[in-house]
Amino acid sequence: EVQLVESGGGLVKPGGSLRLSCAASGFTFSSYSMNWVRQAPGKGLGLEWVSSISSTSSYIYYADSMKGRFTISRDNAKNSLYLQMNSLRAEDTAVYYCAREGVENYFDYWGQGTLVTVSS
Amino acid sequence: SYELTQPPSVSVSPGQTASITCSGDRLGDKYVCWYQQKPGQSPVLVIYQDTKRPSGIPERFSGSNSGSTATLTISGTQAMDEADYYCQAWDSSTYVFGTGTKVTVL
């Protein structure tokens, strides 16, 4: 059974940093691209793609609003995905999901999400 | 930047057909997928590559994509289908989600 378990969320002050992790199991992690997607809480509709990393980390992409502040990485030996978030802003407050990428531009499995709250 | 536009809400009676549109420039040239999200839960993939259903997704869910509009159709809508639905596409090295549609089964 494919499982994605995020951790590392919490309360952080504006300007602070946080590192999210996603532990993968039930599939060959090193064969799949992985992604981070976020959703602001209490604001109704809205999924926002954050970043993508290919299976060997050769290709990395970011949403424009995250470039320069967020860094995606992975450790295939540990079956883990990471998101380093720096210079956090109030508008970064959201539930952050990790998601496995299928063969052709879709996300076939999602984790349960971890909540990041940026507030003073 | 690329944008995908969906109607904010769609209402449907049980047993009837719900159609949710997703509009974007030359969207028909891209693969579109659809996600269902129920309150407090993570999104679930219901359609990928425009028309394909993942294992375990009921046959009442179907998709199409042509021109500038992709459509998710729920035939014989059930109460359990009440949820938010999002389209998604890949453009210029960026994933884009639609604005989302709340489906209410009255």
Tab-separated table of C-alpha atoms in Angstrom:
chain	number	residue	atom	x	y	z
A	1	GLU	CA	0.000	0.000	0.000
A	2	VAL	CA	1.353	3.381	-0.998
A	3	GLN	CA	1.777	5.689	1.986
A	4	LEU	CA	2.994	9.260	2.174
A	5	VAL	CA	3.379	10.749	5.636
A	6	GLU	CA	4.260	14.417	6.055
A	7	SER	CA	5.802	15.907	9.168
A	8	GLY	CA	7.566	19.029	10.326
A	9	GLY	CA	4.703	21.506	10.270
A	10	GLY	CA	4.036	23.916	13.097
A	11	LEU	CA	3.923	27.533	14.198
A	12	VAL	CA	6.718	29.807	12.981
A	13	LYS	CA	7.212	33.570	13.090
A	14	PRO	CA	7.307	35.673	9.940
A	15	GLY	CA	10.789	35.560	8.453
A	16	GLY	CA	11.470	32.206	10.040
A	17	SER	CA	12.303	28.843	8.526
A	18	LEU	CA	10.836	25.363	8.596
A	19	ARG	CA	11.736	22.024	7.032
A	20	LEU	CA	8.985	19.652	6.007
A	21	SER	CA	9.533	15.944	5.449
A	22	CYS	CA	7.539	13.303	3.629
A	23	ALA	CA	8.209	9.635	4.355
A	24	ALA	CA	7.238	7.325	1.507
A	25	SER	CA	6.519	3.615	1.625
A	26	GLY	CA	4.786	0.910	-0.375
A	27	PHE	CA	6.416	1.743	-3.717
A	28	THR	CA	9.837	2.219	-5.318
A	29	PHE	CA	10.382	5.821	-4.260
A	30	SER	CA	13.444	6.309	-6.461
A	31	SER	CA	11.371	5.695	-9.604
A	32	TYR	CA	8.913	8.562	-9.165
A	33	SER	CA	8.906	12.316	-9.359
A	34	MET	CA	7.450	13.921	-6.249
A	35	ASN	CA	5.675	17.169	-5.530
A	36	TRP	CA	4.574	19.526	-2.790
A	37	VAL	CA	1.117	21.130	-2.968
A	38	ARG	CA	-0.414	23.492	-0.426
A	39	GLN	CA	-3.877	24.622	0.561
A	40	ALA	CA	-4.647	27.619	2.701
A	41	PRO	CA	-6.993	26.667	5.561
A	42	GLY	CA	-10.373	28.235	6.093
A	43	LYS	CA	-10.334	29.946	2.713
A	44	GLY	CA	-12.588	27.574	0.852
A	45	LEU	CA	-11.427	26.435	-2.515
A	46	GLY	CA	-7.826	26.435	-3.570
A	47	LEU	CA	-4.969	24.028	-4.217
A	48	GLU	CA	-1.617	25.611	-5.042
A	49	TRP	CA	1.281	23.663	-6.516
A	50	VAL	CA	4.565	24.448	-4.768
A	51	SER	CA	7.389	22.414	-6.271
A	52	SER	CA	8.363	19.287	-8.186
A	53	ILE	CA	11.483	17.101	-8.173
A	54	SER	CA	12.301	14.319	-10.605
A	55	SER	CA	13.275	10.827	-9.518
A	56	THR	CA	17.021	11.502	-9.609
A	57	SER	CA	16.736	15.197	-8.623
A	58	SER	CA	17.871	16.179	-12.105
A	59	TYR	CA	14.828	18.343	-12.717
A	60	ILE	CA	13.437	20.722	-10.121
A	61	TYR	CA	10.637	23.224	-10.617
A	62	TYR	CA	9.020	25.831	-8.396
A	63	ALA	CA	5.970	28.024	-8.473
A	64	ASP	CA	7.014	31.624	-9.055
A	65	SER	CA	5.942	32.782	-5.598
A	66	MET	CA	8.166	30.175	-3.952
A	67	LYS	CA	11.327	30.598	-6.033
A	68	GLY	CA	14.313	31.695	-4.001
A	69	ARG	CA	12.617	30.973	-0.659
A	70	PHE	CA	11.745	27.261	-0.846
A	71	THR	CA	14.056	24.366	-1.693
A	72	ILE	CA	12.829	20.895	-2.568
A	73	SER	CA	15.101	17.888	-2.142
A	74	ARG	CA	14.938	14.138	-1.720
A	75	ASP	CA	16.943	11.263	-0.313
A	76	ASN	CA	16.175	8.108	-2.254
A	77	ALA	CA	18.155	5.989	0.210
A	78	LYS	CA	15.805	7.130	2.973
A	79	ASN	CA	12.635	7.167	0.829
A	80	SER	CA	12.106	10.754	1.864
A	81	LEU	CA	11.095	14.056	0.314
A	82	TYR	CA	11.852	17.430	1.876
A	83	LEU	CA	10.838	21.063	1.590
A	84	GLN	CA	13.055	23.708	3.163
A	85	MET	CA	11.061	26.894	3.606
A	86	ASN	CA	12.851	30.159	4.397
A	87	SER	CA	11.715	33.767	4.769
A	88	LEU	CA	8.225	32.584	5.620
A	89	ARG	CA	5.304	34.970	5.280
A	90	ALA	CA	1.798	34.967	6.690
A	91	GLU	CA	0.498	34.014	3.261
A	92	ASP	CA	2.526	30.782	3.399
A	93	THR	CA	0.157	29.527	6.099
A	94	ALA	CA	-1.361	26.368	4.656
A	95	VAL	CA	-1.650	22.620	4.812
A	96	TYR	CA	1.274	21.219	2.836
A	97	TYR	CA	0.766	17.926	1.024
A	98	CYS	CA	3.344	15.727	-0.631
A	99	ALA	CA	2.116	13.915	-3.707
A	100	ARG	CA	3.493	11.213	-5.964
A	101	GLU	CA	3.567	12.049	-9.639
A	102	GLY	CA	2.218	9.572	-12.158
A	103	VAL	CA	3.635	8.878	-15.607
A	104	GLU	CA	2.084	11.852	-17.359
A	105	ASN	CA	1.527	14.940	-15.241
A	106	TYR	CA	-0.888	13.849	-12.557
A	107	PHE	CA	-0.679	13.145	-8.828
A	108	ASP	CA	-1.890	9.665	-8.028
A	109	TYR	CA	-1.212	9.522	-4.290
A	110	TRP	CA	-1.318	12.242	-1.647
A	111	GLY	CA	-0.272	12.382	1.967
A	112	GLN	CA	-2.547	13.565	4.764
A	113	GLY	CA	-0.838	16.959	4.928
A	114	THR	CA	0.990	18.944	7.589
A	115	LEU	CA	-0.134	22.380	8.771
A	116	VAL	CA	2.257	25.308	8.642
A	117	THR	CA	1.168	28.452	10.464
A	118	VAL	CA	3.170	31.645	10.027
A	119	SER	CA	2.211	34.126	12.698
A	120	SER	CA	3.809	36.402	15.271
B	1	SER	CA	1.023	32.795	-16.094
B	2	TYR	CA	-1.361	30.077	-17.151
B	3	GLU	CA	-4.812	30.010	-15.584
B	4	LEU	CA	-7.554	27.407	-15.330
B	5	THR	CA	-11.047	28.667	-14.592
B	6	GLN	CA	-13.863	26.621	-13.071
B	7	PRO	CA	-17.369	27.616	-11.965
B	8	PRO	CA	-17.415	28.173	-8.181
B	9	SER	CA	-20.363	25.896	-7.631
B	10	VAL	CA	-22.561	23.307	-9.308
B	11	SER	CA	-25.784	21.920	-7.884
B	12	VAL	CA	-27.260	18.599	-8.940
B	13	SER	CA	-30.139	16.389	-7.864
B	14	PRO	CA	-29.411	12.795	-6.868
B	15	GLY	CA	-29.362	10.523	-9.893
B	16	GLN	CA	-28.849	13.392	-12.324
B	17	THR	CA	-25.746	14.385	-14.280
B	18	ALA	CA	-23.290	16.997	-13.064
B	19	SER	CA	-20.897	18.651	-15.489
B	20	ILE	CA	-17.927	20.662	-14.268
B	21	THR	CA	-15.964	22.721	-16.759
B	22	CYS	CA	-12.339	23.813	-16.700
B	23	SER	CA	-11.270	26.504	-19.138
B	24	GLY	CA	-7.789	27.520	-20.226
B	25	ASP	CA	-5.955	28.732	-23.285
B	26	ARG	CA	-5.547	25.838	-25.746
B	27	LEU	CA	-6.282	23.433	-22.917
B	28	GLY	CA	-7.102	20.724	-25.421
B	29	ASP	CA	-3.401	20.568	-26.297
B	30	LYS	CA	-2.529	19.501	-22.762
B	31	TYR	CA	-3.378	16.549	-20.550
B	32	VAL	CA	-5.921	17.404	-17.861
B	33	CYS	CA	-6.623	15.530	-14.660
B	34	TRP	CA	-9.294	15.978	-11.996
B	35	TYR	CA	-9.271	15.627	-8.225
B	36	GLN	CA	-12.064	15.198	-5.715
B	37	GLN	CA	-11.603	16.598	-2.220
B	38	LYS	CA	-14.040	16.058	0.630
B	39	PRO	CA	-13.944	18.199	3.791
B	40	GLY	CA	-10.979	17.399	5.993
B	41	GLN	CA	-9.518	14.931	3.502
B	42	SER	CA	-6.678	14.934	0.991
B	43	PRO	CA	-7.446	15.217	-2.723
B	44	VAL	CA	-8.150	12.021	-4.641
B	45	LEU	CA	-7.399	11.574	-8.342
B	46	VAL	CA	-10.602	10.722	-10.240
B	47	ILE	CA	-9.577	11.345	-13.880
B	48	TYR	CA	-6.138	11.518	-15.517
B	49	GLN	CA	-4.907	12.038	-19.069
B	50	ASP	CA	-8.241	13.687	-19.928
B	51	THR	CA	-10.396	10.549	-19.888
B	52	LYS	CA	-8.823	7.742	-17.831
B	53	ARG	CA	-10.148	6.553	-14.489
B	54	PRO	CA	-7.777	5.249	-11.805
B	55	SER	CA	-8.501	1.882	-10.307
B	56	GLY	CA	-11.324	2.105	-7.791
B	57	ILE	CA	-12.970	5.202	-9.234
B	58	PRO	CA	-16.607	4.517	-10.189
B	59	GLU	CA	-17.593	4.444	-13.855
B	60	ARG	CA	-19.990	7.338	-13.307
B	61	PHE	CA	-16.960	9.650	-13.424
B	62	SER	CA	-15.822	10.543	-16.944
B	63	GLY	CA	-13.777	13.265	-18.587
B	64	SER	CA	-13.255	15.007	-21.891
B	65	ASN	CA	-10.961	17.732	-23.192
B	66	SER	CA	-11.141	19.684	-26.426
B	67	GLY	CA	-10.404	23.187	-27.618
B	68	SER	CA	-10.158	25.378	-24.539
B	69	THR	CA	-12.417	23.398	-22.203
B	70	ALA	CA	-12.098	20.199	-20.234
B	71	THR	CA	-15.174	18.695	-18.619
B	72	LEU	CA	-15.660	16.315	-15.719
B	73	THR	CA	-19.009	14.554	-15.866
B	74	ILE	CA	-20.605	12.700	-12.997
B	75	SER	CA	-23.469	10.541	-14.233
B	76	GLY	CA	-26.081	9.312	-11.810
B	77	THR	CA	-24.692	11.576	-9.088
B	78	GLN	CA	-24.809	10.203	-5.574
B	79	ALA	CA	-24.793	11.988	-2.243
B	80	MET	CA	-21.250	10.730	-1.655
B	81	ASP	CA	-20.081	12.728	-4.690
B	82	GLU	CA	-20.658	16.004	-2.856
B	83	ALA	CA	-17.187	17.510	-2.683
B	84	ASP	CA	-14.823	20.075	-4.164
B	85	TYR	CA	-13.380	19.260	-7.568
B	86	TYR	CA	-10.196	20.623	-9.122
B	87	CYS	CA	-8.770	20.336	-12.611
B	88	GLN	CA	-5.025	20.396	-13.187
B	89	ALA	CA	-2.673	20.767	-16.139
B	90	TRP	CA	1.049	21.198	-16.817
B	91	ASP	CA	2.218	24.328	-18.606
B	92	SER	CA	5.676	25.830	-19.078
B	93	SER	CA	7.323	23.713	-16.376
B	94	THR	CA	4.565	24.565	-13.924
B	95	TYR	CA	1.617	22.650	-12.570
B	96	VAL	CA	-1.570	24.681	-12.520
B	97	PHE	CA	-4.717	23.895	-10.584
B	98	GLY	CA	-8.138	25.142	-11.490
B	99	THR	CA	-10.003	27.507	-9.197
B	100	GLY	CA	-12.146	24.662	-7.901
B	101	THR	CA	-15.834	23.807	-8.000
B	102	LYS	CA	-18.032	22.894	-5.058
B	103	VAL	CA	-20.542	20.237	-6.098
B	104	THR	CA	-23.687	20.158	-4.000
B	105	VAL	CA	-26.079	17.234	-4.262
B	106	LEU	CA	-29.508	18.585	-3.348
